[in-house]
Amino acid sequence: MGALGEVIIKTEGLTKCYGEKRAVSDLDLEIYKGEVFGLLGPNGAGKTTTTLMLLGLSEPSGGSAFIDGHDCTREPIEVKRMVGYLPDSVGFYPDMTGRENLRFTGRLNGLPENVTEERIEDLLSKVGMQEAADKKTLTYSRGMKQRLGIADVLMKDPKVIIMDEPTLGIDPEGMRELMALIRRLSEEEGRTILISSHQLYQVQQICDRVGIFVEGKLIACGRIDELGDALGSENGYSLEVAAYPDNVGFRKLLESLEGVRSIEREGEHYVVISDRDLRRDIQAMAVKEEYLLTRIRQRSSDLDEIYRRYFEKAEKAEKAVKENGNKHDKKRRLLR
């Protein structure tokens, strides 16, 4: 990932309204050169609307967006030259082979024929599509189309790649290969990759940072471990612990640790809520008292748990705002 400060994508108060609905609301975001950034949220959260504004395909209702210093709204041609876009459903001419589709893309981008042919060979190798290159794309699986789609995006050698749900509908092996390819594009070639997705587990494996979107608002942004720590310090750390032997003495040892708020049994393990991260203390205690830890997992370090808790937090805040608004409306009516 690029050093902090090397910002390549920047939005300031970016807003998109459709009538009274705010699809994206006052988005302030910075994405650094060379990082893989995950824009996470359920369908309808505003992810696709955000990417369309970044691509210059939708005009914002307010605020601004920049890619490598170019205004996405006022300089869309410059932005398109440096940005590659992989939609959630990649389309190719079905009666043309993979190689022919890439050749067509090279011509559309005005590449010299010799450069096009060299780049095609290099990219087919990079995405592992040499064997299928001369088959018609109508015979391709979804995973093959995604890999060819990445090759297609790379034909114009973009600085930034935006991917919309890249892992959707791909089998586990194809997903593993795609994730490895995305990491290589970032680490070995220094490309910046923005992934819009609701598939949290896959994103967790490859993203340097994530932003959580709920109803058009960015409610959290940072490294996964940072978001987990922030939740832990704010709401208490949640730790799953199990040991052998699983006896009353082990529970009593857990209860004796400083900072423990509560201990609940959940299946074959305990859930310990505490004021601080107790993993090191528990590991040291287990060694000293001759217990074998069979499970120790901080729930807040898992992206699914982080997402769920931030989502609940946003819902509570939204509910409080609505309740306050209703109270003020009722008070105004009484004063009339």
Short mmCIF file of C-alpha atoms in Angstrom, two decimals:
data_model
loop_
_atom_site.label_atom_id
_atom_site.label_comp_id
_atom_site.label_asym_id
_atom_site.label_seq_id
_atom_site.Cartn_x
_atom_site.Cartn_y
_atom_site.Cartn_z
CA MET A 1 0.00 0.00 0.00
CA GLY A 2 1.16 3.56 -0.70
CA ALA A 3 2.42 5.68 2.17
CA LEU A 4 -0.16 7.72 4.03
CA GLY A 5 -0.59 11.08 2.35
CA GLU A 6 -0.35 9.77 -1.21
CA VAL A 7 -4.05 10.24 -1.88
CA ILE A 8 -5.28 9.23 -5.32
CA ILE A 9 -9.08 9.17 -4.76
CA LYS A 10 -10.68 11.95 -2.75
CA THR A 11 -14.27 12.97 -2.16
CA GLU A 12 -15.46 16.05 -0.28
CA GLY A 13 -19.10 16.27 0.81
CA LEU A 14 -20.08 14.09 -2.15
CA THR A 15 -23.87 13.86 -2.30
CA LYS A 16 -26.39 12.35 -4.69
CA CYS A 17 -30.14 12.88 -4.34
CA TYR A 18 -33.00 11.27 -6.23
CA GLY A 19 -35.92 13.45 -5.31
CA GLU A 20 -36.09 13.51 -1.53
CA LYS A 21 -33.98 10.37 -1.16
CA ARG A 22 -30.25 10.82 -0.46
CA ALA A 23 -28.51 7.88 -2.12
CA VAL A 24 -25.12 9.24 -0.99
CA SER A 25 -24.86 11.82 1.80
CA ASP A 26 -21.88 14.13 2.45
CA LEU A 27 -19.22 11.52 1.66
CA ASP A 28 -15.70 12.49 2.75
CA LEU A 29 -13.26 9.78 1.72
CA GLU A 30 -9.55 9.42 0.93
CA ILE A 31 -8.06 6.34 -0.74
CA TYR A 32 -4.29 6.00 -0.98
CA LYS A 33 -2.14 5.01 -3.95
CA GLY A 34 -1.52 1.29 -4.19
CA GLU A 35 -4.07 0.16 -1.61
CA VAL A 36 -7.00 -2.23 -1.92
CA PHE A 37 -10.00 -0.45 -0.42
CA GLY A 38 -13.32 -2.17 0.27
CA LEU A 39 -16.52 -0.15 0.09
CA LEU A 40 -18.95 -2.32 2.06
CA GLY A 41 -22.69 -2.22 2.52
CA PRO A 42 -25.98 -3.92 1.68
CA ASN A 43 -27.71 -3.46 -1.66
CA GLY A 44 -29.12 0.06 -1.85
CA ALA A 45 -26.53 1.49 0.56
CA GLY A 46 -25.11 3.88 -2.06
CA LYS A 47 -22.00 1.96 -3.18
CA THR A 48 -22.84 1.79 -6.88
CA THR A 49 -24.01 5.41 -6.93
CA THR A 50 -20.65 6.43 -5.45
CA THR A 51 -18.67 4.50 -8.06
CA LEU A 52 -20.76 5.99 -10.89
CA MET A 53 -19.94 9.49 -9.63
CA LEU A 54 -16.24 8.59 -9.41
CA LEU A 55 -16.37 7.37 -13.01
CA GLY A 56 -18.02 10.60 -14.17
CA LEU A 57 -21.12 8.65 -15.26
CA SER A 58 -23.44 10.36 -12.77
CA GLU A 59 -23.35 14.00 -11.73
CA PRO A 60 -23.38 14.67 -7.98
CA SER A 61 -26.07 16.81 -6.38
CA GLY A 62 -23.40 18.35 -4.18
CA GLY A 63 -19.76 18.09 -3.20
CA SER A 64 -16.92 16.88 -5.41
CA ALA A 65 -14.78 13.86 -6.29
CA PHE A 66 -11.21 13.72 -7.60
CA ILE A 67 -9.01 10.96 -8.97
CA ASP A 68 -5.31 11.75 -9.18
CA GLY A 69 -6.17 15.45 -8.98
CA HIS A 70 -8.74 15.39 -11.79
CA ASP A 71 -12.32 16.43 -11.08
CA CYS A 72 -14.55 13.42 -11.86
CA THR A 73 -17.43 15.63 -13.01
CA ARG A 74 -15.58 18.35 -14.93
CA GLU A 75 -12.79 16.17 -16.38
CA PRO A 76 -14.50 12.82 -17.09
CA ILE A 77 -12.34 12.03 -20.13
CA GLU A 78 -9.11 12.41 -18.13
CA VAL A 79 -10.57 10.27 -15.35
CA LYS A 80 -11.65 7.54 -17.77
CA ARG A 81 -8.11 7.40 -19.20
CA MET A 82 -6.64 6.43 -15.85
CA VAL A 83 -9.48 4.36 -14.38
CA GLY A 84 -10.56 0.84 -15.31
CA TYR A 85 -14.06 -0.34 -14.34
CA LEU A 86 -15.16 -3.94 -13.82
CA PRO A 87 -18.98 -4.10 -13.41
CA ASP A 88 -20.74 -6.85 -11.46
CA SER A 89 -21.79 -8.50 -14.71
CA VAL A 90 -19.02 -8.43 -17.31
CA GLY A 91 -20.18 -8.28 -20.91
CA PHE A 92 -18.24 -9.55 -23.95
CA TYR A 93 -19.16 -10.21 -27.55
CA PRO A 94 -20.22 -13.89 -27.20
CA ASP A 95 -19.30 -14.95 -30.75
CA MET A 96 -15.78 -13.57 -30.37
CA THR A 97 -12.96 -15.33 -28.55
CA GLY A 98 -11.36 -13.94 -25.42
CA ARG A 99 -8.35 -12.86 -27.45
CA GLU A 100 -10.55 -11.14 -30.05
CA ASN A 101 -12.44 -9.26 -27.35
CA LEU A 102 -9.17 -7.98 -25.87
CA ARG A 103 -7.93 -6.99 -29.33
CA PHE A 104 -11.14 -5.01 -29.88
CA THR A 105 -10.61 -3.20 -26.55
CA GLY A 106 -7.04 -2.34 -27.55
CA ARG A 107 -8.26 -0.76 -30.77
CA LEU A 108 -10.98 1.19 -28.94
CA ASN A 109 -8.25 2.64 -26.71
CA GLY A 110 -6.13 3.61 -29.73
CA LEU A 111 -3.23 1.28 -28.91
CA PRO A 112 -0.76 0.47 -31.72
CA GLU A 113 -1.24 -3.06 -33.08
CA ASN A 114 2.13 -4.35 -31.84
CA VAL A 115 1.49 -2.95 -28.34
CA THR A 116 -1.98 -4.49 -28.34
CA GLU A 117 -0.69 -7.97 -29.26
CA GLU A 118 2.14 -7.85 -26.70
CA ARG A 119 -0.22 -6.67 -24.00
CA ILE A 120 -2.79 -9.37 -24.84
CA GLU A 121 -0.21 -12.15 -24.40
CA ASP A 122 1.08 -10.67 -21.16
CA LEU A 123 -2.40 -10.17 -19.68
CA LEU A 124 -3.73 -13.59 -20.70
CA SER A 125 -0.78 -15.09 -18.84
CA LYS A 126 -1.30 -12.80 -15.85
CA VAL A 127 -4.96 -13.77 -15.39
CA GLY A 128 -4.41 -17.46 -16.23
CA MET A 129 -6.52 -17.49 -19.39
CA GLN A 130 -4.03 -18.73 -22.03
CA GLU A 131 -5.79 -22.06 -22.59
CA ALA A 132 -9.24 -20.49 -23.01
CA ALA A 133 -8.06 -17.44 -24.98
CA ASP A 134 -9.16 -18.80 -28.37
CA LYS A 135 -12.54 -20.11 -27.26
CA LYS A 136 -15.69 -18.04 -27.75
CA THR A 137 -16.67 -16.17 -24.61
CA LEU A 138 -20.20 -17.61 -24.71
CA THR A 139 -18.58 -20.84 -23.40
CA TYR A 140 -16.93 -19.08 -20.43
CA SER A 141 -17.97 -19.59 -16.81
CA ARG A 142 -18.61 -16.53 -14.66
CA GLY A 143 -15.20 -16.86 -13.04
CA MET A 144 -13.50 -17.01 -16.45
CA LYS A 145 -15.41 -13.90 -17.54
CA GLN A 146 -14.28 -12.07 -14.39
CA ARG A 147 -10.64 -12.91 -15.08
CA LEU A 148 -10.95 -11.90 -18.72
CA GLY A 149 -12.71 -8.75 -17.48
CA ILE A 150 -9.64 -7.86 -15.40
CA ALA A 151 -7.43 -8.42 -18.46
CA ASP A 152 -9.80 -6.21 -20.45
CA VAL A 153 -9.60 -3.46 -17.80
CA LEU A 154 -5.78 -3.68 -17.78
CA MET A 155 -5.51 -3.20 -21.56
CA LYS A 156 -5.34 0.56 -21.07
CA ASP A 157 -2.90 0.24 -18.15
CA PRO A 158 -5.02 2.11 -15.56
CA LYS A 159 -3.72 3.61 -12.31
CA VAL A 160 -7.03 2.86 -10.57
CA ILE A 161 -9.34 -0.14 -10.92
CA ILE A 162 -12.92 -0.01 -9.61
CA MET A 163 -14.64 -3.38 -9.17
CA ASP A 164 -18.34 -3.83 -8.45
CA GLU A 165 -19.05 -7.15 -6.65
CA PRO A 166 -16.12 -8.97 -8.34
CA THR A 167 -16.62 -12.27 -6.45
CA LEU A 168 -20.37 -12.62 -6.97
CA GLY A 169 -21.37 -16.06 -8.25
CA ILE A 170 -17.83 -17.45 -8.48
CA ASP A 171 -16.94 -20.92 -7.18
CA PRO A 172 -14.46 -21.17 -4.25
CA GLU A 173 -11.42 -22.04 -6.36
CA GLY A 174 -12.15 -19.26 -8.86
CA MET A 175 -12.63 -16.87 -5.95
CA ARG A 176 -9.27 -17.83 -4.44
CA GLU A 177 -7.51 -17.21 -7.76
CA LEU A 178 -9.29 -13.88 -8.24
CA MET A 179 -8.38 -12.68 -4.72
CA ALA A 180 -4.73 -13.60 -5.29
CA LEU A 181 -4.75 -11.73 -8.62
CA ILE A 182 -6.22 -8.58 -7.04
CA ARG A 183 -3.52 -8.59 -4.32
CA ARG A 184 -0.78 -8.96 -6.94
CA LEU A 185 -2.14 -6.01 -8.93
CA SER A 186 -1.81 -3.89 -5.79
CA GLU A 187 1.44 -5.20 -4.27
CA GLU A 188 3.50 -5.91 -7.41
CA GLU A 189 2.16 -3.26 -9.79
CA GLY A 190 1.16 -0.48 -7.39
CA ARG A 191 -2.37 -0.15 -8.76
CA THR A 192 -5.09 1.28 -6.55
CA ILE A 193 -8.14 -0.97 -6.32
CA LEU A 194 -11.57 0.02 -5.04
CA ILE A 195 -13.88 -2.94 -4.43
CA SER A 196 -17.60 -2.38 -3.88
CA SER A 197 -19.09 -5.43 -2.20
CA HIS A 198 -21.44 -6.93 0.37
CA GLN A 199 -19.45 -10.20 0.59
CA LEU A 200 -17.52 -9.45 3.74
CA TYR A 201 -15.43 -12.60 4.12
CA GLN A 202 -13.78 -12.28 0.70
CA VAL A 203 -13.12 -8.56 1.18
CA GLN A 204 -11.56 -9.15 4.59
CA GLN A 205 -8.87 -11.33 3.03
CA ILE A 206 -7.48 -8.76 0.62
CA CYS A 207 -8.40 -5.20 1.67
CA ASP A 208 -5.95 -2.84 3.36
CA ARG A 209 -8.83 -0.68 4.62
CA VAL A 210 -12.61 -0.75 4.44
CA GLY A 211 -15.43 1.80 4.54
CA ILE A 212 -18.84 0.75 5.85
CA PHE A 213 -21.83 2.26 4.05
CA VAL A 214 -25.34 2.39 5.51
CA GLU A 215 -28.17 4.28 3.76
CA GLY A 216 -25.83 6.51 1.81
CA LYS A 217 -23.62 7.41 4.77
CA LEU A 218 -20.07 6.29 5.50
CA ILE A 219 -20.38 5.30 9.16
CA ALA A 220 -16.88 3.83 9.66
CA CYS A 221 -13.57 3.79 7.78
CA GLY A 222 -10.18 2.28 8.54
CA ARG A 223 -8.17 -0.93 8.85
CA ILE A 224 -10.21 -3.89 10.06
CA ASP A 225 -8.15 -4.20 13.26
CA GLU A 226 -8.59 -0.47 13.95
CA LEU A 227 -12.35 -0.69 13.58
CA GLY A 228 -12.43 -3.71 15.87
CA ASP A 229 -10.34 -1.96 18.52
CA ALA A 230 -12.55 1.13 18.34
CA LEU A 231 -15.65 -0.99 18.92
CA GLY A 232 -13.95 -2.83 21.77
CA SER A 233 -12.89 0.32 23.60
CA GLU A 234 -16.34 1.86 23.09
CA ASN A 235 -18.68 -1.04 23.80
CA GLY A 236 -16.47 -3.62 25.50
CA TYR A 237 -14.30 -6.37 24.04
CA SER A 238 -16.07 -9.62 23.16
CA LEU A 239 -13.85 -12.72 23.38
CA GLU A 240 -14.70 -16.35 22.68
CA VAL A 241 -12.67 -18.70 24.92
CA ALA A 242 -12.57 -22.47 25.44
CA ALA A 243 -10.04 -24.69 27.19
CA TYR A 244 -9.22 -28.25 28.20
CA PRO A 245 -10.06 -29.34 30.80
CA ASP A 246 -13.39 -27.52 30.59
CA ASN A 247 -14.14 -27.27 34.28
CA VAL A 248 -15.45 -24.86 36.92
CA GLY A 249 -11.89 -23.86 37.79
CA PHE A 250 -11.32 -22.39 34.33
CA ARG A 251 -14.40 -20.21 34.60
CA LYS A 252 -13.28 -18.98 38.02
CA LEU A 253 -9.88 -18.04 36.57
CA LEU A 254 -11.64 -16.04 33.84
CA GLU A 255 -13.79 -14.29 36.45
CA SER A 256 -10.67 -13.31 38.40
CA LEU A 257 -9.18 -11.31 35.52
CA GLU A 258 -9.21 -7.54 35.87
CA GLY A 259 -11.64 -5.79 33.50
CA VAL A 260 -14.10 -8.66 33.05
CA ARG A 261 -17.69 -7.38 32.82
CA SER A 262 -19.56 -10.62 32.20
CA ILE A 263 -19.08 -14.28 31.25
CA GLU A 264 -21.73 -16.28 29.42
CA ARG A 265 -21.71 -19.87 28.24
CA GLU A 266 -22.39 -20.21 24.50
CA GLY A 267 -22.26 -23.78 23.24
CA GLU A 268 -18.79 -25.21 23.81
CA HIS A 269 -17.11 -21.89 24.65
CA TYR A 270 -17.43 -18.88 26.94
CA VAL A 271 -18.14 -15.36 25.73
CA VAL A 272 -16.18 -12.92 27.88
CA ILE A 273 -17.12 -9.22 27.75
CA SER A 274 -14.38 -6.99 29.14
CA ASP A 275 -13.08 -3.42 29.32
CA ARG A 276 -9.83 -4.33 27.58
CA ASP A 277 -8.27 -6.94 25.30
CA LEU A 278 -7.65 -9.97 27.54
CA ARG A 279 -6.08 -12.34 25.02
CA ARG A 280 -2.51 -12.09 26.35
CA ASP A 281 -3.65 -12.34 29.96
CA ILE A 282 -5.70 -15.46 29.24
CA GLN A 283 -2.88 -17.09 27.28
CA ALA A 284 -0.42 -16.44 30.12
CA MET A 285 -2.92 -17.69 32.71
CA ALA A 286 -3.58 -20.88 30.72
CA VAL A 287 0.13 -21.70 30.55
CA LYS A 288 0.62 -21.03 34.27
CA GLU A 289 -2.42 -23.07 35.36
CA GLU A 290 -1.80 -25.84 32.79
CA TYR A 291 -4.92 -25.36 30.68
CA LEU A 292 -4.85 -26.01 26.93
CA LEU A 293 -6.67 -23.22 25.05
CA THR A 294 -8.79 -24.77 22.30
CA ARG A 295 -10.40 -21.49 21.22
CA ILE A 296 -9.56 -17.83 21.68
CA ARG A 297 -11.08 -15.36 19.24
CA GLN A 298 -11.77 -11.65 19.54
CA ARG A 299 -15.18 -11.17 17.94
CA SER A 300 -14.54 -7.53 17.11
CA SER A 301 -11.60 -8.55 14.88
CA ASP A 302 -13.96 -10.37 12.50
CA LEU A 303 -15.36 -8.19 9.72
CA ASP A 304 -18.84 -9.74 9.93
CA GLU A 305 -19.00 -8.84 13.62
CA ILE A 306 -17.59 -5.35 13.02
CA TYR A 307 -20.11 -4.75 10.24
CA ARG A 308 -23.02 -6.01 12.33
CA ARG A 309 -22.14 -3.85 15.33
CA TYR A 310 -21.57 -0.68 13.29
CA PHE A 311 -24.81 -1.33 11.43
CA GLU A 312 -26.69 -1.66 14.75
CA LYS A 313 -25.01 1.49 16.01
CA ALA A 314 -26.14 3.41 12.91
CA GLU A 315 -29.70 2.11 13.26
CA LYS A 316 -29.84 3.22 16.91
CA ALA A 317 -28.55 6.68 15.99
CA GLU A 318 -31.09 7.00 13.15
CA LYS A 319 -33.89 5.88 15.47
CA ALA A 320 -32.85 8.44 18.11
CA VAL A 321 -32.84 11.24 15.51
CA LYS A 322 -36.34 10.28 14.34
CA GLU A 323 -37.66 10.07 17.91
CA ASN A 324 -36.22 13.51 18.74
CA GLY A 325 -37.76 14.89 15.57
CA ASN A 326 -41.16 13.45 16.48
CA LYS A 327 -40.89 14.94 19.99
CA HIS A 328 -40.10 18.40 18.57
CA ASP A 329 -43.02 18.13 16.11
CA LYS A 330 -45.38 17.16 18.93
CA LYS A 331 -44.11 20.03 21.09
CA ARG A 332 -44.62 22.54 18.24
CA ARG A 333 -48.19 21.30 17.72
CA LEU A 334 -48.95 21.69 21.45
CA LEU A 335 -47.62 25.26 21.43
CA ARG A 336 -49.84 26.37 18.58
#
